[in-house]
Coordinates of C-alpha atoms in Angstrom, one line a residue:
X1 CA 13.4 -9.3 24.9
X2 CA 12.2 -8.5 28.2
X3 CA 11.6 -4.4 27.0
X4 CA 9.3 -5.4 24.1
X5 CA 7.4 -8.2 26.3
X6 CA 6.6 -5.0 28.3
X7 CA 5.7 -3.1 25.3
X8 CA 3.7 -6.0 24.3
X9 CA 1.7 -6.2 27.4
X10 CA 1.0 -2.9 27.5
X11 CA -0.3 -3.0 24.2
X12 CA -2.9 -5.6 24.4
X13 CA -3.5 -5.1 28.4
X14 CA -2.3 -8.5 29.0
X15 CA -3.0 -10.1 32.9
X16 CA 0.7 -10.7 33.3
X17 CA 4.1 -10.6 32.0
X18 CA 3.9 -14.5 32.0
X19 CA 0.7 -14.0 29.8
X20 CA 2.6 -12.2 27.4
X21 CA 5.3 -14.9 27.2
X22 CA 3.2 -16.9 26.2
X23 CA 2.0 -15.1 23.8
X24 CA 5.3 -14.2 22.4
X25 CA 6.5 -18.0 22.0
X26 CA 3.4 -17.9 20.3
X27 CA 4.4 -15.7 17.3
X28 CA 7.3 -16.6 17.4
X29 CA 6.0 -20.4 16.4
X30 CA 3.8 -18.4 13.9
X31 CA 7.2 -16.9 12.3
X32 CA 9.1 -19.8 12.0
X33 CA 6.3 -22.7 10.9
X34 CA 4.4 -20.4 8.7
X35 CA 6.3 -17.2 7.6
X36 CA 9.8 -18.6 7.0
X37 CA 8.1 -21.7 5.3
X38 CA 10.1 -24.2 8.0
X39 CA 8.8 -27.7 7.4
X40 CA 6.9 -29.5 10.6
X41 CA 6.7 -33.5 10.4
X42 CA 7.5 -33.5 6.9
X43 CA 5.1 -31.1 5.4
X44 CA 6.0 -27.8 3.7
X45 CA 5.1 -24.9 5.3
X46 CA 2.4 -22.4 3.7
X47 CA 3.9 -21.1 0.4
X48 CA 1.1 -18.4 0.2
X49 CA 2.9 -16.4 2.3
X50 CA 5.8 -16.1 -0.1
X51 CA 3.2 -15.0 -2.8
X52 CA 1.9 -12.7 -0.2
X53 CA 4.9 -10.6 0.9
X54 CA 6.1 -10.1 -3.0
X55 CA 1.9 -9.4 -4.1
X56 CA 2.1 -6.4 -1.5
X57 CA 5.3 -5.0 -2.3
X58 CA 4.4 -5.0 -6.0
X59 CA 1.1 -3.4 -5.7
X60 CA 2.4 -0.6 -3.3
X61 CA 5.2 -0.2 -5.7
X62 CA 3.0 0.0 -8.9
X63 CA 0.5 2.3 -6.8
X64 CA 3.4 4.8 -5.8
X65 CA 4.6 4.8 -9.7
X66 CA 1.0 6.1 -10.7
X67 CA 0.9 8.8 -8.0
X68 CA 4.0 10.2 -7.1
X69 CA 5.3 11.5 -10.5
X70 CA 1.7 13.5 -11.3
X71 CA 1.1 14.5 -7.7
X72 CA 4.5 16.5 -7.2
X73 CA 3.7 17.7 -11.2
X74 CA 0.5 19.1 -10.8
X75 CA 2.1 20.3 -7.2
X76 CA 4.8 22.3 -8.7
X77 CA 2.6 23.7 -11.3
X78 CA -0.1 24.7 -9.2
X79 CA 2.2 26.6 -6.7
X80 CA 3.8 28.3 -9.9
X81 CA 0.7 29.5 -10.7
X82 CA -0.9 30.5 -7.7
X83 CA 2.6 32.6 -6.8
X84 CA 2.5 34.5 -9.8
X85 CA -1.7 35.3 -9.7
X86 CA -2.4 33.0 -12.7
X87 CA -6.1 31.9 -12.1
X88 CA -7.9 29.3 -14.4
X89 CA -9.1 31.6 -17.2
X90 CA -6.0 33.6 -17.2
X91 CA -4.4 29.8 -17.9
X92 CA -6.7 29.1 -20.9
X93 CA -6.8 31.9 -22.4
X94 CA -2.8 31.9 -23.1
X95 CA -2.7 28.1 -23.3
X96 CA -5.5 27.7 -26.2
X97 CA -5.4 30.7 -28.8
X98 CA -8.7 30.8 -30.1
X99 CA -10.5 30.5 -26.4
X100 CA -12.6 33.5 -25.7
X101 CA -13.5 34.5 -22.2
X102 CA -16.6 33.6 -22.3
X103 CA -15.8 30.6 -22.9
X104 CA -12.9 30.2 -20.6
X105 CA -14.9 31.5 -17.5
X106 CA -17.8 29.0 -18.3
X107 CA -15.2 26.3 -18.2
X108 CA -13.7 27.3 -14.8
X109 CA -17.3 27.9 -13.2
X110 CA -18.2 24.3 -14.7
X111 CA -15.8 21.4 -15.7
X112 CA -12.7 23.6 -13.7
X113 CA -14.8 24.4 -10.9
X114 CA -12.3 23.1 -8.4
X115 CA -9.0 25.0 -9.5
X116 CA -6.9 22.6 -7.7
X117 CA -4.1 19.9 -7.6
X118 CA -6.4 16.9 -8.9
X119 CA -7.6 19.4 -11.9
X120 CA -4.1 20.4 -13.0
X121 CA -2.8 16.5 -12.7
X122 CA -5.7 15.5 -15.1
X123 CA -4.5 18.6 -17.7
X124 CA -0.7 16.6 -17.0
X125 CA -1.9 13.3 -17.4
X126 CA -3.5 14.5 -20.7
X127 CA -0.7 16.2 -21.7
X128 CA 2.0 13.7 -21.1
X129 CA 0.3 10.9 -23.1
X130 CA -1.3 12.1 -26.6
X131 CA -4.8 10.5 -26.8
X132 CA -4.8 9.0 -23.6
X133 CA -8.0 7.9 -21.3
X134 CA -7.7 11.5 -20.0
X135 CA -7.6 13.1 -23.5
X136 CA -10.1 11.3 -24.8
X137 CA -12.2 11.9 -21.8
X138 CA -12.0 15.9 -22.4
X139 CA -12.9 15.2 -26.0
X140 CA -15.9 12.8 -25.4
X141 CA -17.2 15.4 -23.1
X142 CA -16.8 18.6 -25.5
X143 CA -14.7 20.3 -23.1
X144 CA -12.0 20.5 -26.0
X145 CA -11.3 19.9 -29.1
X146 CA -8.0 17.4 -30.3
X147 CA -7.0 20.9 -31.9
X148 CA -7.2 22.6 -28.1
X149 CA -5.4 20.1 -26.6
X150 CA -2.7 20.0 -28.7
X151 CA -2.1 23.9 -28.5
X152 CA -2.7 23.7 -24.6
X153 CA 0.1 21.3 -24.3
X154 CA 2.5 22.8 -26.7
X155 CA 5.8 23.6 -24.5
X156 CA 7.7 25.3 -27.4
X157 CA 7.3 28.8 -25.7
X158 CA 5.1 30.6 -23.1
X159 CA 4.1 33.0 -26.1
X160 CA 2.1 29.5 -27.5
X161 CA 1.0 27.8 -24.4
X162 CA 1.5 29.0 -20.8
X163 CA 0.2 26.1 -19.3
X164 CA 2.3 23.9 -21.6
X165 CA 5.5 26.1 -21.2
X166 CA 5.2 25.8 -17.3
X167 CA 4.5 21.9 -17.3
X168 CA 7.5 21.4 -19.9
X169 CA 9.6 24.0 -17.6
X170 CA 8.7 21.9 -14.2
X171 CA 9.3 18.2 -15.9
X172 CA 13.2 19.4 -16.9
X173 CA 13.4 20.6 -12.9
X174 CA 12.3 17.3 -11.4
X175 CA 13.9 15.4 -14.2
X176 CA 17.3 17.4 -13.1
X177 CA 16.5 18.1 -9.4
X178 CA 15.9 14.1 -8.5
X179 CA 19.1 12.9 -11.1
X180 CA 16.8 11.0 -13.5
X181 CA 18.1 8.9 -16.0
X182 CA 15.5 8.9 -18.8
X183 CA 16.3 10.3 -21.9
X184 CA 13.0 12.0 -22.2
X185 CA 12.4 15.5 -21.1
X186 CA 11.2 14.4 -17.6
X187 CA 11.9 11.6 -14.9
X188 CA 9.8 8.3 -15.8
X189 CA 7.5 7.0 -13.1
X190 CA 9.6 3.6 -12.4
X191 CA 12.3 5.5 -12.5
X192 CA 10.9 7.9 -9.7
X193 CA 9.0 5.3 -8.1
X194 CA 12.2 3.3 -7.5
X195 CA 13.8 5.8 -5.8
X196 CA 11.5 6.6 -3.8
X197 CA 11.0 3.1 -2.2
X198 CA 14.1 2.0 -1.7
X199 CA 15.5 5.6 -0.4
X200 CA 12.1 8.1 0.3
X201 CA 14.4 10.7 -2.1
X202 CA 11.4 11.9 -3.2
X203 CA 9.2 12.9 0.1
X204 CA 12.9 13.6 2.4
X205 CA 14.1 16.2 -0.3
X206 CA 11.6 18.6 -2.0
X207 CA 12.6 21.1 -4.7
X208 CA 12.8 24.6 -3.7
X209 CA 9.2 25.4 -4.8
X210 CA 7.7 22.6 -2.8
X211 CA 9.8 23.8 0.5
X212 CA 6.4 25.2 2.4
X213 CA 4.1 23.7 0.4
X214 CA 4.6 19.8 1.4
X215 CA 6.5 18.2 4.3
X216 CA 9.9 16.6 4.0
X217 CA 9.2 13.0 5.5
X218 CA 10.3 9.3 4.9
X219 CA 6.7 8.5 3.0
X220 CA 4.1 9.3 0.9
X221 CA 1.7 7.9 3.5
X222 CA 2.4 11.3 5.2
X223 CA 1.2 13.0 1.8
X224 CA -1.9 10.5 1.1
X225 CA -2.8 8.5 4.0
X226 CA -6.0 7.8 2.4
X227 CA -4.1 6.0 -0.4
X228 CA -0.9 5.0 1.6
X229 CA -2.3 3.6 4.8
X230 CA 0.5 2.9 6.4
X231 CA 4.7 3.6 5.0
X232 CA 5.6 1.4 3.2
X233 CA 9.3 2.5 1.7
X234 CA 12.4 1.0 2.8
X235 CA 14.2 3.8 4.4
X236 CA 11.1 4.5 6.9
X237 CA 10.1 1.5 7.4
X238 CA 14.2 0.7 8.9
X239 CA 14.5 4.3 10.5
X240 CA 10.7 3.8 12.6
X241 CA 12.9 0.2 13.3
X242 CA 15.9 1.7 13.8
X243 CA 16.8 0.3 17.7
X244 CA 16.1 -3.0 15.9
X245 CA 17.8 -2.9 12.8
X246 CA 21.1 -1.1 13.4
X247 CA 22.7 -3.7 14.9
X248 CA 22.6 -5.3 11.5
X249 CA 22.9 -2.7 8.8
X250 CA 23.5 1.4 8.4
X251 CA 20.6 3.5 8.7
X252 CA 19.8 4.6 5.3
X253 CA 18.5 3.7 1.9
X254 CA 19.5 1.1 -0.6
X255 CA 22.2 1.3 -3.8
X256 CA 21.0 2.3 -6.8
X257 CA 21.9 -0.8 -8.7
X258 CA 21.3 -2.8 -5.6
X259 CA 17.8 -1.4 -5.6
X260 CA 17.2 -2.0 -9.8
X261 CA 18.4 -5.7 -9.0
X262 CA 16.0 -6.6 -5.5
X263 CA 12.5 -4.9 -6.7
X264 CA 12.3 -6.8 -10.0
X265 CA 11.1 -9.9 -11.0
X266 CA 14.6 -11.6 -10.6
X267 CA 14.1 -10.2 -7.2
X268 CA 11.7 -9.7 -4.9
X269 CA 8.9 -8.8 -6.8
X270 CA 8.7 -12.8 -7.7
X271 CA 6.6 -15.1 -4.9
X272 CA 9.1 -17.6 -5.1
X273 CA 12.2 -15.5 -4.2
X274 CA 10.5 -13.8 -1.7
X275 CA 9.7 -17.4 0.1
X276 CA 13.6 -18.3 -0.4
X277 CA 14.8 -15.4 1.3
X278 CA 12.9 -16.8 4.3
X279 CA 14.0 -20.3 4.0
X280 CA 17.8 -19.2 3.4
X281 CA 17.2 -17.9 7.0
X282 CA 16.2 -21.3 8.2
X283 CA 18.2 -23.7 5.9
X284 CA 21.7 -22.2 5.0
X285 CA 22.5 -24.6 2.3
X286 CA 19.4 -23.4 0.6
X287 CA 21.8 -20.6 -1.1
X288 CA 23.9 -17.5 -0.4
X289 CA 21.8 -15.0 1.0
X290 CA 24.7 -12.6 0.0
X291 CA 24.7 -13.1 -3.3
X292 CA 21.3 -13.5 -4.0
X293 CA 19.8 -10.1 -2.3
X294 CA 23.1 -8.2 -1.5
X295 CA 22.7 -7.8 2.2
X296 CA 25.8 -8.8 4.8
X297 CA 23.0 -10.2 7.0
X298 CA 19.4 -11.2 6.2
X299 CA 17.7 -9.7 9.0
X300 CA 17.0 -6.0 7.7
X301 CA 15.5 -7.7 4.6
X302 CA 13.7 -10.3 6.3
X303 CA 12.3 -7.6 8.9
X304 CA 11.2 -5.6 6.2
X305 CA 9.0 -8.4 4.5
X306 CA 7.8 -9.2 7.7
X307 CA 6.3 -5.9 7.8
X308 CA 5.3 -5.5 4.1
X309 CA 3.0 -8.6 5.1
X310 CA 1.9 -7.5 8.1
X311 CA 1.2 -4.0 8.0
X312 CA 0.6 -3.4 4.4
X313 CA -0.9 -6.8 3.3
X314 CA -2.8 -7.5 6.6
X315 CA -3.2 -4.3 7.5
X316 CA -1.3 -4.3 11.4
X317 CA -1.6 -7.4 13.8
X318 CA -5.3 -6.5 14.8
X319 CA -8.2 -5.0 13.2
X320 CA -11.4 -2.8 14.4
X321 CA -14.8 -4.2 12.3
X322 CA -17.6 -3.0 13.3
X323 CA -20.7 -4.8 15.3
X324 CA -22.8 -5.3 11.3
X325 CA -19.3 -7.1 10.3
X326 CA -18.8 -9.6 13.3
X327 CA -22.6 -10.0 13.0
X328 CA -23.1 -10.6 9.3
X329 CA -19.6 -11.4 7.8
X330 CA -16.8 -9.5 5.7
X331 CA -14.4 -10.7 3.5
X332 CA -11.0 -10.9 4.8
X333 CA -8.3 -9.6 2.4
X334 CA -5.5 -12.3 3.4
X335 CA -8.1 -14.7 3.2
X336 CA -9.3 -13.4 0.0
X337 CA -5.7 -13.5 -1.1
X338 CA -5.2 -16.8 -0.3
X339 CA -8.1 -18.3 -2.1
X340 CA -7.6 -16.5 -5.3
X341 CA -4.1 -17.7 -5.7
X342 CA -3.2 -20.4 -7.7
X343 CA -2.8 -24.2 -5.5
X344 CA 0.7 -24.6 -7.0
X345 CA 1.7 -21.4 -5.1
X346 CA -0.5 -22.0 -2.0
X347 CA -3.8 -21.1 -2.5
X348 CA -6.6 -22.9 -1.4
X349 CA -9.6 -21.9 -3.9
X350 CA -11.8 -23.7 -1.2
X351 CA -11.2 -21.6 1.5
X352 CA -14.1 -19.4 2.6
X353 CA -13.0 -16.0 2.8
X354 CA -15.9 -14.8 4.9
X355 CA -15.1 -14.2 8.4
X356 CA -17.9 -13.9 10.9
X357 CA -18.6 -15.1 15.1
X358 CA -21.0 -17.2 14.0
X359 CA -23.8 -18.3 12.0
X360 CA -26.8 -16.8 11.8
X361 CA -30.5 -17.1 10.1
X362 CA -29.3 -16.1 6.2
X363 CA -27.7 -19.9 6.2
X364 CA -30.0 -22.8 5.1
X365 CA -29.0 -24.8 7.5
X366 CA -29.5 -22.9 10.3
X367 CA -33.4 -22.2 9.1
X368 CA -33.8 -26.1 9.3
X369 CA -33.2 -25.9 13.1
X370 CA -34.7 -23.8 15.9
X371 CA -32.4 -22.4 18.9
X372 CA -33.4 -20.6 21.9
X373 CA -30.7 -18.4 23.6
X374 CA -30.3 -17.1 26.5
X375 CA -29.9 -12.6 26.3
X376 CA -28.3 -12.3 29.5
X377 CA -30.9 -10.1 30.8
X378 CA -31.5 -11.4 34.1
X379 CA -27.8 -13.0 34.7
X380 CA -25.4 -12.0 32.0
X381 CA -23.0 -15.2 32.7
X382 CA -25.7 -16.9 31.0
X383 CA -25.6 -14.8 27.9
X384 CA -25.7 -16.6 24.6
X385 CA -26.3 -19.8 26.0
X386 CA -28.6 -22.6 24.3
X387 CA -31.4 -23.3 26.5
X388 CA -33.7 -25.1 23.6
X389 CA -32.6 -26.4 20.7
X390 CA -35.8 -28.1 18.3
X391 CA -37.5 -27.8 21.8
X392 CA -35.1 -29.9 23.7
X393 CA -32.8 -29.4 26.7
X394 CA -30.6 -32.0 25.9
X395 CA -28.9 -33.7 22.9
X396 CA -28.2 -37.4 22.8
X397 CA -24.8 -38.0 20.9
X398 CA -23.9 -41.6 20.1
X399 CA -20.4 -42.5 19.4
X400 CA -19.5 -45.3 17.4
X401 CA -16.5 -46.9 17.7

């Protein structure tokens, strides 16, 4: 206790270690009242917070489903073709038989400017679902014809397709590489995605053509940040906690079936399981923790949701807005959360989501009155401070009792 107290001080310059205390009995009340749902004189505690921790998990898992699957496609493909000299209108030409080069070099010096990743995953994305949003986008904008799409993705042999040949080539190498399951010719993204967050198998073992290409890490945070603040996958987020959590569980990823069973809708993914694994903590006769989420003891589960809701729902126990925000307002997204959920799971759709210091001119009410404040020019102890208010010093306030 005493180590992290330090740790703590440190980290928000605290006067004193008795400061910090304080502050740590603090959150520590926050955990148990709020987070764990433990009732106070009666009243439940807040049940957004349930809804909370299984809304994040669910979005990160549903964003890491529609990225990781195209991103180490189009990856593979592009390295393929870069190592073997195979340049945009070399691709077109022997993936669409009747395109000329004239035509193929306009195309890569307009729509295929950027011969990169993001323009190969679009050709995947086309190619993997027939008349998709990005099939019908390259049609709508006359950069091919349903025809050319259907002989650019044609896997049946190099000789038809290149580009199709190497993309169907590449799926059956992931689909083997990563042991997928799907009885299609590649992996499917829940598939994939599942794997990845319970276990990072995905980002900690690359295939052989992605070896110098990407780094081997525990997330895709490391790959995206722009996209993946923060990581967010099971394995990382227990091994960057590991002096914490290995006094509870082994260092490493979940079972497969265990995994299927806890991110589902039977399982974590619902707002109301998610708050009982919290109050099982709390109030034994609640359940059987066991049985329910298959862990010997709750607290490498109930860590991780913890951090799911702070780090990836409220984005890390402080925030840096700028002066414009404080000033003028911005919407907070727990805030935001909490007044768009439904009152029977917690939400309060009277809650004002704005968070600002203070009120300025915008508000009607404020126009009815007129302050006078003090800069701090001359004696900045003094800054801020009301020294008129409708032209008087002083406010009469009658109390009746």
């Amino acid at each position: 206790g005493d180590v992290y107290k330090r740790q703590l001080k440190e980290r928000f310059q605290f006067d004193s270690i008795y400061h910090t205390h304080v502050f740590w009995e603090y959150l520590k009340y926050l955990v148990d009242y709020f987070v764990v749902k433990t009732e106070v004189n009666d009243n439940p505690g807040i049940a957004i917070l349930g809804v909370f921790a299984s809304r994040n998990l669910y979005g990160s898992f549903l964003k890491l489903q529609d990225y990781l699957l195209p991103f180490i496609t189009s990856k593979m493909v592009l390295t393929y073709l870069n190592e073997h000299n195979i340049d945009c209108v070399t691709t077109l030409q022997n993936s669409i038989g009747s395109m000329t080069t004239q035509r193929a070099q306009k195309l890569c010096s307009e729509q295929f400017a950027d011969w990169n990743e993001k323009t190969i995953e679009k050709l995947v994305r086309t190619c993997w679902m027939d008349y998709g949003p990005q099939w019908n986008d390259l049609v709508k904008n006359n950069i091919f014809t349903n025809l050319e799409i259907l002989n650019l993705c044609d896997g049946k042999s190099q000789e038809r397709s290149l580009l199709g040949y190497i993309l169907k080539k590449t799926d059956q190498q992931i689909k083997e590489f990563y042991n997928c399951s799907s009885y299609k010719t590649r992996c499917n993204t829940y598939e994939l995605g599942l794997k990845q967050l319970t276990n990072s198998t995905v980002t900690s073992n690359l295939p052989e053509l992605l070896k110098n290409v990407l780094p081997e890490t525990l997330s895709v945070s490391d790959w995206n940040p722009k996209d993946f603040s923060k990581p967010f996958e099971y394995l990382a987020f227990i091994t960057k906690f590991r002096t914490i959590i290995e006094e509870f569980v082994e260092i490493k990823g979940l079972d497969e079936d265990v995994a299927k069973k806890l991110m589902s809708f039977d399982g974590l993914f619902s707002a109301l399981m998610a708050a009982k694994a919290f109050n099982i903590v709390r109030k034994p006769s609640m359940g059987n923790f066991t049985e329910l989420f298959f862990f010997e003891r709750p607290e490498p589960l109930i860590y991780y949701l913890r951090y799911i809701m702070l780090e990836i729902g409220l984005g890390g126990f402080t925030k840096t807005k700028t002066a414009k925000e404080h000033l003028w307002g911005y919407e907070d997204d727990f805030m935001k959360s909490i007044k768009e959920t439904n009152p029977l799971d917690g939400g309060d759709p009277s809650l004002n989501s704005v968070i600002q210091l203070a009120q300025n001119k915008t508000y009607e009410d404020s126009l009815s009155n007129n302050f006078e404040i003090s800069s701090g020019k001359d004696d900045l102890s003094q800054f801020r401070k009301v020294l008129f208010y409708n032209g008087d010093t002083e406010i009469l306030s009658l109390i009746h009792i």
